[in-house]
């Protein structure tokens, strides 16, 4: 049984976690965390300065040598304990994600299972980091390859999957023996702060994991990226920001892992089972309310079945229940910010101006929160802005062929 909403929000740490200590920002600044379903402030968390970011990297660098020499089995056991702790606190993590990000509670529970699994997987991989031994081509010598931790790593995680994108990065780093500086999205820092508390309880030593929340991401992150002591950068987010980070990382030839935006197609051919195609489209489009880089963005439907497909999809999309993610029966929560809702609305309006037709939805809903009605567009022209953009919302744009 999880905690109550108020108890959970009160219990989550609100500071920066640097070198094994929770602390306020060096200038005392904080940033608000909103509930996108109501617009109300849930909490204020510390907003790191450039000096705080440097302190976090200092701690990671200082801890790297000892952490790298820690037995792989010990690192794996930390991850295994953390996996079990997350699963045991499924209700708390799910509620927290719903409150700060907006996704329905059932979907948040799914993310807890998905996110925890990264820790279980890498707990088993920690003892399986193998090198290589081979005979040289001339037969006179032997070739041996040894693997070692790459070193201090900067991890920048997105708001749309605030738990899973954290565990996906932290898990392999712990398994490999790398220290970390983690910067969660300003919109959804609470989930990462709760995860940090769990990892501390499960035995992650001081300095190995450092977490900085900030309203000034670019200013605080760039000095860390350009610091010659950093060894790796991993970022999940928009393509635009990814390009800038790769450019900054080039100076030090950092190892880089990027998971950036997408523009995924969904194809329906003339011989398709239309009902099955609609089922697939709902899954592909509406996971995380469309706020996923893997969400179907462009639906290409053969002209012979386009009318039937659009009608059935419109019926399914139009029947979805909007509401606060914690509300009973809610199927679609709010978009993460007011700006996100405006952006989605702008893409829909542009498509309509260019000739697209609205089958259902098409606009933001009145009242508090950043809700946008699930939308189906037909006759979408190829020059519509949303065809070449990542919609990141509950809008299915149908083009025919």
Tab-separated table of C-alpha atoms in Angstrom:
chain	number	residue	atom	x	y	z
A	1	UNK	CA	0.000	0.000	0.000
A	2	UNK	CA	1.501	3.337	-1.038
A	3	UNK	CA	1.641	6.645	0.794
A	4	UNK	CA	-1.015	9.326	0.580
A	5	UNK	CA	-0.452	12.077	-1.958
A	6	UNK	CA	0.422	14.726	0.618
A	7	UNK	CA	2.689	12.390	2.598
A	8	UNK	CA	4.508	11.320	-0.549
A	9	UNK	CA	5.101	14.876	-1.739
A	10	UNK	CA	6.375	15.823	1.695
A	11	UNK	CA	8.668	12.794	1.926
A	12	UNK	CA	10.425	13.223	-1.422
A	13	UNK	CA	13.796	15.018	-1.000
A	14	UNK	CA	13.857	18.480	-2.564
A	15	UNK	CA	17.579	19.241	-2.595
A	16	UNK	CA	20.601	18.529	-4.747
A	17	UNK	CA	22.365	15.256	-3.978
A	18	UNK	CA	26.103	15.808	-4.197
A	19	UNK	CA	28.889	13.699	-2.697
A	20	UNK	CA	26.526	11.770	-0.456
A	21	UNK	CA	24.741	14.823	0.974
A	22	UNK	CA	21.409	16.479	0.297
A	23	UNK	CA	21.964	20.211	0.030
A	24	UNK	CA	20.311	23.423	-1.110
A	25	UNK	CA	21.485	25.245	-4.216
A	26	UNK	CA	24.511	27.421	-3.501
A	27	UNK	CA	22.432	30.559	-4.042
A	28	UNK	CA	19.333	29.154	-2.342
A	29	UNK	CA	17.254	29.235	-5.540
A	30	UNK	CA	14.420	26.797	-6.166
A	31	UNK	CA	12.166	25.874	-9.071
A	32	UNK	CA	8.467	24.963	-8.912
A	33	UNK	CA	7.105	21.593	-9.980
A	34	UNK	CA	3.546	21.800	-11.319
A	35	UNK	CA	0.714	19.320	-11.649
A	36	UNK	CA	-0.101	19.642	-15.382
A	37	UNK	CA	-3.670	18.492	-14.751
A	38	UNK	CA	-4.452	21.394	-12.427
A	39	UNK	CA	-1.664	23.935	-12.870
A	40	UNK	CA	-1.098	23.906	-9.115
A	41	UNK	CA	2.407	23.777	-7.646
A	42	UNK	CA	3.240	20.402	-6.115
A	43	UNK	CA	6.607	21.316	-4.611
A	44	UNK	CA	9.716	23.438	-4.973
A	45	UNK	CA	13.091	21.789	-5.550
A	46	UNK	CA	16.599	23.185	-5.509
A	47	UNK	CA	17.749	24.906	-8.696
A	48	UNK	CA	21.460	24.261	-9.151
A	49	UNK	CA	24.007	26.874	-10.128
A	50	UNK	CA	27.114	26.425	-12.283
A	51	UNK	CA	29.103	26.003	-9.058
A	52	UNK	CA	26.755	23.232	-7.929
A	53	UNK	CA	27.218	21.441	-11.241
A	54	UNK	CA	30.988	21.615	-10.848
A	55	UNK	CA	30.733	20.268	-7.303
A	56	UNK	CA	28.716	17.321	-8.584
A	57	UNK	CA	31.360	16.521	-11.200
A	58	UNK	CA	34.117	16.968	-8.614
A	59	UNK	CA	32.414	14.346	-6.449
A	60	UNK	CA	31.983	11.931	-9.353
A	61	UNK	CA	35.632	12.289	-10.361
A	62	UNK	CA	36.849	11.775	-6.795
A	63	UNK	CA	34.758	8.610	-6.369
A	64	UNK	CA	35.576	7.045	-9.749
A	65	UNK	CA	38.776	5.164	-8.847
A	66	UNK	CA	37.365	3.424	-5.779
A	67	UNK	CA	34.024	2.703	-7.405
A	68	UNK	CA	35.670	1.159	-10.471
A	69	UNK	CA	37.529	-1.272	-8.182
A	70	UNK	CA	34.348	-2.366	-6.401
A	71	UNK	CA	33.565	-6.035	-7.011
A	72	UNK	CA	31.122	-6.534	-9.894
A	73	UNK	CA	29.041	-8.803	-7.678
A	74	UNK	CA	28.664	-6.004	-5.139
A	75	UNK	CA	27.548	-3.556	-7.830
A	76	UNK	CA	25.082	-6.123	-9.134
A	77	UNK	CA	23.620	-6.684	-5.683
A	78	UNK	CA	22.999	-2.951	-5.288
A	79	UNK	CA	21.013	-2.974	-8.517
A	80	UNK	CA	19.093	-6.080	-7.513
A	81	UNK	CA	18.104	-4.511	-4.193
A	82	UNK	CA	17.080	-1.343	-6.007
A	83	UNK	CA	14.941	-3.336	-8.445
A	84	UNK	CA	13.113	-4.996	-5.572
A	85	UNK	CA	12.694	-1.695	-3.727
A	86	UNK	CA	11.174	0.034	-6.771
A	87	UNK	CA	8.731	-2.808	-7.331
A	88	UNK	CA	7.773	-2.721	-3.639
A	89	UNK	CA	7.069	1.006	-3.980
A	90	UNK	CA	5.181	0.788	-7.269
A	91	UNK	CA	2.245	2.790	-5.893
A	92	UNK	CA	4.488	5.635	-4.731
A	93	UNK	CA	6.463	5.914	-7.970
A	94	UNK	CA	3.323	5.649	-10.112
A	95	UNK	CA	1.482	8.344	-8.154
A	96	UNK	CA	4.475	10.662	-8.259
A	97	UNK	CA	4.875	10.313	-12.028
A	98	UNK	CA	1.179	10.924	-12.592
A	99	UNK	CA	1.254	14.021	-10.412
A	100	UNK	CA	4.256	15.693	-12.026
A	101	UNK	CA	3.997	14.421	-15.613
A	102	UNK	CA	0.276	13.779	-16.103
A	103	UNK	CA	0.076	10.240	-17.492
A	104	UNK	CA	-2.822	8.070	-16.266
A	105	UNK	CA	-2.047	5.995	-13.199
A	106	UNK	CA	-2.344	2.686	-15.060
A	107	UNK	CA	0.261	3.843	-17.562
A	108	UNK	CA	2.496	5.090	-14.754
A	109	UNK	CA	2.332	1.657	-13.128
A	110	UNK	CA	3.422	0.178	-16.428
A	111	UNK	CA	6.416	2.496	-16.471
A	112	UNK	CA	7.421	1.401	-12.976
A	113	UNK	CA	7.547	-2.206	-14.147
A	114	UNK	CA	9.389	-1.202	-17.312
A	115	UNK	CA	11.829	1.066	-15.490
A	116	UNK	CA	12.592	-1.356	-12.660
A	117	UNK	CA	13.440	-4.054	-15.173
A	118	UNK	CA	16.513	-2.134	-16.319
A	119	UNK	CA	17.961	-2.544	-12.834
A	120	UNK	CA	17.202	-6.256	-12.766
A	121	UNK	CA	18.763	-6.738	-16.205
A	122	UNK	CA	21.956	-4.854	-15.397
A	123	UNK	CA	22.247	-6.463	-11.959
A	124	UNK	CA	22.802	-9.684	-13.885
A	125	UNK	CA	25.096	-8.086	-16.468
A	126	UNK	CA	27.493	-6.603	-13.883
A	127	UNK	CA	29.296	-9.945	-13.534
A	128	UNK	CA	29.283	-10.616	-17.288
A	129	UNK	CA	31.459	-7.809	-18.621
A	130	UNK	CA	33.831	-9.933	-20.662
A	131	UNK	CA	37.038	-9.114	-22.462
A	132	UNK	CA	38.593	-11.096	-25.320
A	133	UNK	CA	41.554	-13.384	-25.834
A	134	UNK	CA	42.722	-14.410	-29.294
A	135	UNK	CA	45.695	-15.690	-31.258
A	136	UNK	CA	47.326	-13.059	-33.458
A	137	UNK	CA	47.102	-13.574	-37.224
A	138	UNK	CA	50.770	-14.591	-37.458
A	139	UNK	CA	50.415	-17.080	-34.625
A	140	UNK	CA	53.400	-15.682	-32.755
A	141	UNK	CA	51.617	-13.726	-30.045
A	142	UNK	CA	48.354	-13.523	-28.170
A	143	UNK	CA	45.912	-10.602	-28.235
A	144	UNK	CA	44.030	-9.690	-25.095
A	145	UNK	CA	41.248	-7.083	-24.798
A	146	UNK	CA	40.254	-5.872	-21.339
A	147	UNK	CA	37.225	-3.730	-20.542
A	148	UNK	CA	37.220	-1.044	-17.877
A	149	UNK	CA	34.734	1.629	-16.765
A	150	UNK	CA	34.698	4.585	-19.113
A	151	UNK	CA	34.612	6.988	-16.154
A	152	UNK	CA	32.459	9.884	-14.935
A	153	UNK	CA	29.274	10.176	-16.977
A	154	UNK	CA	26.769	12.985	-17.400
A	155	UNK	CA	23.168	11.796	-17.797
A	156	UNK	CA	20.416	14.155	-18.944
A	157	UNK	CA	16.978	12.561	-18.730
A	158	UNK	CA	13.620	13.653	-20.233
A	159	UNK	CA	10.268	14.425	-18.639
A	160	UNK	CA	8.101	11.962	-20.560
A	161	UNK	CA	9.439	8.788	-18.886
A	162	UNK	CA	10.923	10.194	-15.671
A	163	UNK	CA	11.635	6.825	-14.033
A	164	UNK	CA	12.475	4.520	-16.936
A	165	UNK	CA	14.863	6.892	-18.682
A	166	UNK	CA	16.707	7.300	-15.390
A	167	UNK	CA	17.029	3.585	-14.648
A	168	UNK	CA	17.961	2.938	-18.277
A	169	UNK	CA	21.034	5.157	-17.881
A	170	UNK	CA	21.910	4.607	-14.223
A	171	UNK	CA	21.637	0.806	-14.385
A	172	UNK	CA	24.442	0.173	-16.884
A	173	UNK	CA	26.661	2.808	-15.272
A	174	UNK	CA	26.440	1.130	-11.869
A	175	UNK	CA	26.999	-2.281	-13.441
A	176	UNK	CA	30.085	-1.080	-15.326
A	177	UNK	CA	31.581	0.862	-12.406
A	178	UNK	CA	31.052	4.418	-13.652
A	179	UNK	CA	30.222	7.388	-11.455
A	180	UNK	CA	27.446	9.749	-12.501
A	181	UNK	CA	26.036	13.247	-12.571
A	182	UNK	CA	22.324	13.028	-13.348
A	183	UNK	CA	20.244	16.000	-14.463
A	184	UNK	CA	16.508	15.209	-14.602
A	185	UNK	CA	14.060	17.357	-16.553
A	186	UNK	CA	12.925	20.477	-14.716
A	187	UNK	CA	9.277	19.511	-15.291
A	188	UNK	CA	9.610	16.105	-13.569
A	189	UNK	CA	12.435	16.059	-11.012
A	190	UNK	CA	10.516	14.436	-8.149
A	191	UNK	CA	10.612	10.907	-9.552
A	192	UNK	CA	14.399	11.051	-9.924
A	193	UNK	CA	14.783	12.420	-6.406
A	194	UNK	CA	12.731	9.534	-5.014
A	195	UNK	CA	14.789	7.088	-7.103
A	196	UNK	CA	17.955	8.637	-5.685
A	197	UNK	CA	16.712	8.034	-2.158
A	198	UNK	CA	16.030	4.394	-3.021
A	199	UNK	CA	19.516	3.952	-4.472
A	200	UNK	CA	21.097	5.463	-1.368
A	201	UNK	CA	19.154	3.035	0.805
A	202	UNK	CA	20.325	0.182	-1.435
A	203	UNK	CA	23.986	1.003	-0.925
A	204	UNK	CA	25.215	3.361	-3.642
A	205	UNK	CA	28.284	5.035	-2.069
A	206	UNK	CA	28.757	8.775	-1.698
A	207	UNK	CA	29.983	10.460	-4.850
A	208	UNK	CA	28.966	7.648	-7.185
A	209	UNK	CA	25.530	9.123	-7.912
A	210	UNK	CA	25.114	12.898	-7.923
A	211	UNK	CA	21.808	14.519	-8.881
A	212	UNK	CA	21.356	18.156	-9.827
A	213	UNK	CA	17.995	19.729	-10.588
A	214	UNK	CA	18.038	23.130	-12.211
A	215	UNK	CA	15.976	25.694	-14.079
A	216	UNK	CA	19.108	26.695	-16.020
A	217	UNK	CA	19.995	23.481	-17.839
A	218	UNK	CA	22.178	24.932	-20.583
A	219	UNK	CA	24.217	27.174	-18.307
A	220	UNK	CA	24.815	24.452	-15.715
A	221	UNK	CA	25.412	21.540	-18.094
A	222	UNK	CA	27.740	23.124	-20.650
A	223	UNK	CA	30.691	23.610	-18.246
A	224	UNK	CA	30.360	19.967	-17.176
A	225	UNK	CA	30.302	18.780	-20.795
A	226	UNK	CA	33.374	20.859	-21.634
A	227	UNK	CA	35.267	19.733	-18.518
A	228	UNK	CA	38.140	17.421	-19.599
A	229	UNK	CA	37.480	15.130	-16.632
A	230	UNK	CA	34.083	14.027	-17.991
A	231	UNK	CA	34.264	10.844	-20.051
A	232	UNK	CA	30.758	10.227	-21.385
A	233	UNK	CA	27.512	12.057	-22.119
A	234	UNK	CA	24.120	10.400	-22.501
A	235	UNK	CA	21.021	12.393	-23.401
A	236	UNK	CA	17.415	11.525	-24.206
A	237	UNK	CA	15.368	14.391	-25.604
A	238	UNK	CA	14.770	16.535	-28.642
A	239	UNK	CA	16.892	16.416	-31.779
A	240	UNK	CA	17.480	20.163	-31.581
A	241	UNK	CA	19.004	19.975	-28.099
A	242	UNK	CA	20.874	16.792	-29.003
A	243	UNK	CA	22.669	18.574	-31.830
A	244	UNK	CA	23.853	21.298	-29.457
A	245	UNK	CA	25.075	18.776	-26.898
A	246	UNK	CA	26.965	16.757	-29.500
A	247	UNK	CA	28.627	19.975	-30.688
A	248	UNK	CA	29.671	20.808	-27.117
A	249	UNK	CA	30.952	17.274	-26.549
A	250	UNK	CA	33.135	17.348	-29.661
A	251	UNK	CA	35.742	19.519	-27.955
A	252	UNK	CA	36.680	16.688	-25.604
A	253	UNK	CA	35.781	13.864	-28.011
A	254	UNK	CA	33.391	12.517	-25.400
A	255	UNK	CA	31.758	9.171	-25.891
A	256	UNK	CA	28.144	10.068	-26.572
A	257	UNK	CA	24.837	8.169	-26.473
A	258	UNK	CA	21.855	10.042	-27.880
A	259	UNK	CA	18.190	9.039	-28.061
A	260	UNK	CA	16.533	11.875	-29.930
A	261	UNK	CA	13.226	12.756	-31.540
A	262	UNK	CA	11.385	10.592	-34.040
A	263	UNK	CA	8.848	10.850	-36.844
A	264	UNK	CA	7.578	7.285	-36.945
A	265	UNK	CA	5.259	6.148	-39.768
A	266	UNK	CA	2.328	3.732	-39.465
A	267	UNK	CA	1.264	2.030	-42.699
A	268	UNK	CA	-2.107	0.467	-43.511
A	269	UNK	CA	-2.348	-1.346	-46.860
A	270	UNK	CA	-5.434	-2.163	-48.886
A	271	UNK	CA	-5.592	-5.779	-47.728
A	272	UNK	CA	-5.295	-4.925	-44.019
A	273	UNK	CA	-7.686	-6.092	-41.342
A	274	UNK	CA	-8.978	-2.615	-40.572
A	275	UNK	CA	-10.093	-3.376	-37.030
A	276	UNK	CA	-6.681	-4.860	-36.217
A	277	UNK	CA	-5.032	-1.858	-37.870
A	278	UNK	CA	-7.036	0.496	-35.655
A	279	UNK	CA	-6.022	-1.506	-32.574
A	280	UNK	CA	-2.399	-1.173	-33.630
A	281	UNK	CA	-2.745	2.521	-34.362
A	282	UNK	CA	-4.199	3.183	-30.921
A	283	UNK	CA	-1.231	1.482	-29.296
A	284	UNK	CA	1.306	3.155	-31.580
A	285	UNK	CA	-0.195	6.636	-31.311
A	286	UNK	CA	-1.536	6.874	-27.783
A	287	UNK	CA	1.216	5.379	-25.658
A	288	UNK	CA	2.061	8.064	-23.125
A	289	UNK	CA	-0.635	10.273	-24.742
A	290	UNK	CA	1.527	10.521	-27.836
A	291	UNK	CA	4.341	12.107	-25.811
A	292	UNK	CA	6.974	9.579	-26.871
A	293	UNK	CA	9.703	9.682	-29.501
A	294	UNK	CA	8.498	6.268	-30.707
A	295	UNK	CA	4.845	7.322	-31.084
A	296	UNK	CA	3.346	6.988	-34.567
A	297	UNK	CA	3.440	10.443	-36.110
A	298	UNK	CA	2.340	9.886	-39.712
A	299	UNK	CA	-0.411	7.409	-40.586
A	300	UNK	CA	-0.253	6.377	-44.248
A	301	UNK	CA	-3.484	4.573	-45.211
A	302	UNK	CA	-4.390	3.105	-48.598
A	303	UNK	CA	-7.215	5.006	-50.273
A	304	UNK	CA	-9.359	1.861	-50.507
A	305	UNK	CA	-9.642	1.563	-46.710
A	306	UNK	CA	-8.941	5.152	-45.633
A	307	UNK	CA	-12.545	6.152	-44.987
A	308	UNK	CA	-13.307	3.065	-42.894
A	309	UNK	CA	-10.029	3.322	-41.004
A	310	UNK	CA	-10.529	7.028	-40.231
A	311	UNK	CA	-14.097	6.491	-39.062
A	312	UNK	CA	-13.169	3.637	-36.737
A	313	UNK	CA	-10.090	5.412	-35.429
A	314	UNK	CA	-12.093	8.591	-34.848
A	315	UNK	CA	-14.680	6.630	-32.889
A	316	UNK	CA	-11.999	5.068	-30.695
A	317	UNK	CA	-10.056	8.291	-30.171
A	318	UNK	CA	-13.180	10.347	-29.565
A	319	UNK	CA	-14.352	7.882	-26.937
A	320	UNK	CA	-11.274	8.190	-24.751
A	321	UNK	CA	-11.855	9.731	-21.329
A	322	UNK	CA	-9.812	12.831	-20.488
A	323	UNK	CA	-9.053	13.613	-16.888
A	324	UNK	CA	-6.540	13.848	-14.092
A	325	UNK	CA	-4.347	10.786	-14.220
A	326	UNK	CA	-5.341	9.837	-10.680
A	327	UNK	CA	-9.077	10.005	-11.459
A	328	UNK	CA	-10.991	6.754	-11.768
A	329	UNK	CA	-11.499	5.816	-15.423
A	330	UNK	CA	-9.158	8.463	-16.834
A	331	UNK	CA	-7.503	7.288	-20.068
A	332	UNK	CA	-5.826	10.459	-21.322
A	333	UNK	CA	-4.085	12.924	-19.036
A	334	UNK	CA	-2.839	16.448	-19.723
A	335	UNK	CA	0.129	17.414	-21.842
A	336	UNK	CA	3.134	18.297	-19.749
A	337	UNK	CA	2.993	22.103	-20.078
A	338	UNK	CA	0.773	24.843	-21.433
A	339	UNK	CA	3.403	25.447	-24.123
A	340	UNK	CA	3.168	21.815	-25.212
A	341	UNK	CA	-0.611	22.114	-25.584
A	342	UNK	CA	-0.180	25.322	-27.604
A	343	UNK	CA	2.378	23.668	-29.871
A	344	UNK	CA	0.079	20.733	-30.590
A	345	UNK	CA	-2.806	23.110	-31.230
A	346	UNK	CA	-0.646	25.096	-33.621
A	347	UNK	CA	0.241	21.995	-35.626
A	348	UNK	CA	-3.427	21.017	-35.916
A	349	UNK	CA	-4.467	24.529	-36.948
A	350	UNK	CA	-1.745	24.645	-39.607
A	351	UNK	CA	-2.866	21.300	-41.057
A	352	UNK	CA	-6.495	22.439	-41.185
A	353	UNK	CA	-5.517	25.678	-42.912
A	354	UNK	CA	-3.782	23.585	-45.564
A	355	UNK	CA	-6.828	21.401	-46.184
A	356	UNK	CA	-6.911	18.693	-43.503
A	357	UNK	CA	-10.271	17.740	-42.014
A	358	UNK	CA	-10.979	17.081	-38.329
A	359	UNK	CA	-12.718	13.781	-37.616
A	360	UNK	CA	-12.682	14.254	-33.837
A	361	UNK	CA	-11.047	16.552	-31.288
A	362	UNK	CA	-8.926	19.306	-32.733
A	363	UNK	CA	-8.555	21.666	-29.800
A	364	UNK	CA	-7.490	22.133	-26.214
A	365	UNK	CA	-10.206	21.552	-23.659
A	366	UNK	CA	-11.407	24.433	-21.460
A	367	UNK	CA	-10.725	24.616	-17.744
A	368	UNK	CA	-7.605	24.078	-15.641
A	369	UNK	CA	-4.767	21.869	-16.839
A	370	UNK	CA	-3.082	21.348	-20.185
A	371	UNK	CA	-5.546	18.958	-21.818
A	372	UNK	CA	-5.808	18.476	-25.572
A	373	UNK	CA	-8.632	16.398	-26.994
A	374	UNK	CA	-7.584	13.197	-28.814
A	375	UNK	CA	-7.668	14.195	-32.463
A	376	UNK	CA	-7.918	12.468	-35.838
A	377	UNK	CA	-7.122	14.425	-38.998
A	378	UNK	CA	-7.814	13.186	-42.518
A	379	UNK	CA	-6.698	14.459	-45.931
A	380	UNK	CA	-3.532	15.783	-44.364
A	381	UNK	CA	-1.431	17.419	-47.103
A	382	UNK	CA	2.246	16.605	-47.437
A	383	UNK	CA	3.231	20.220	-46.813
A	384	UNK	CA	1.515	20.415	-43.402
A	385	UNK	CA	3.963	21.296	-40.674
A	386	UNK	CA	3.050	18.288	-38.528
A	387	UNK	CA	4.130	15.893	-41.309
A	388	UNK	CA	7.739	16.911	-40.759
A	389	UNK	CA	7.479	17.592	-37.035
A	390	UNK	CA	7.282	15.463	-33.938
A	391	UNK	CA	3.700	16.046	-32.784
A	392	UNK	CA	4.242	14.818	-29.202
A	393	UNK	CA	0.550	14.792	-28.427
A	394	UNK	CA	-2.692	12.853	-29.006
A	395	UNK	CA	-3.057	13.716	-32.699
A	396	UNK	CA	-3.339	11.061	-35.430
A	397	UNK	CA	-2.647	12.578	-38.861
A	398	UNK	CA	-3.860	10.409	-41.759
A	399	UNK	CA	-2.438	10.654	-45.254
A	400	UNK	CA	-3.625	8.424	-48.080
A	401	UNK	CA	-1.759	6.636	-50.857
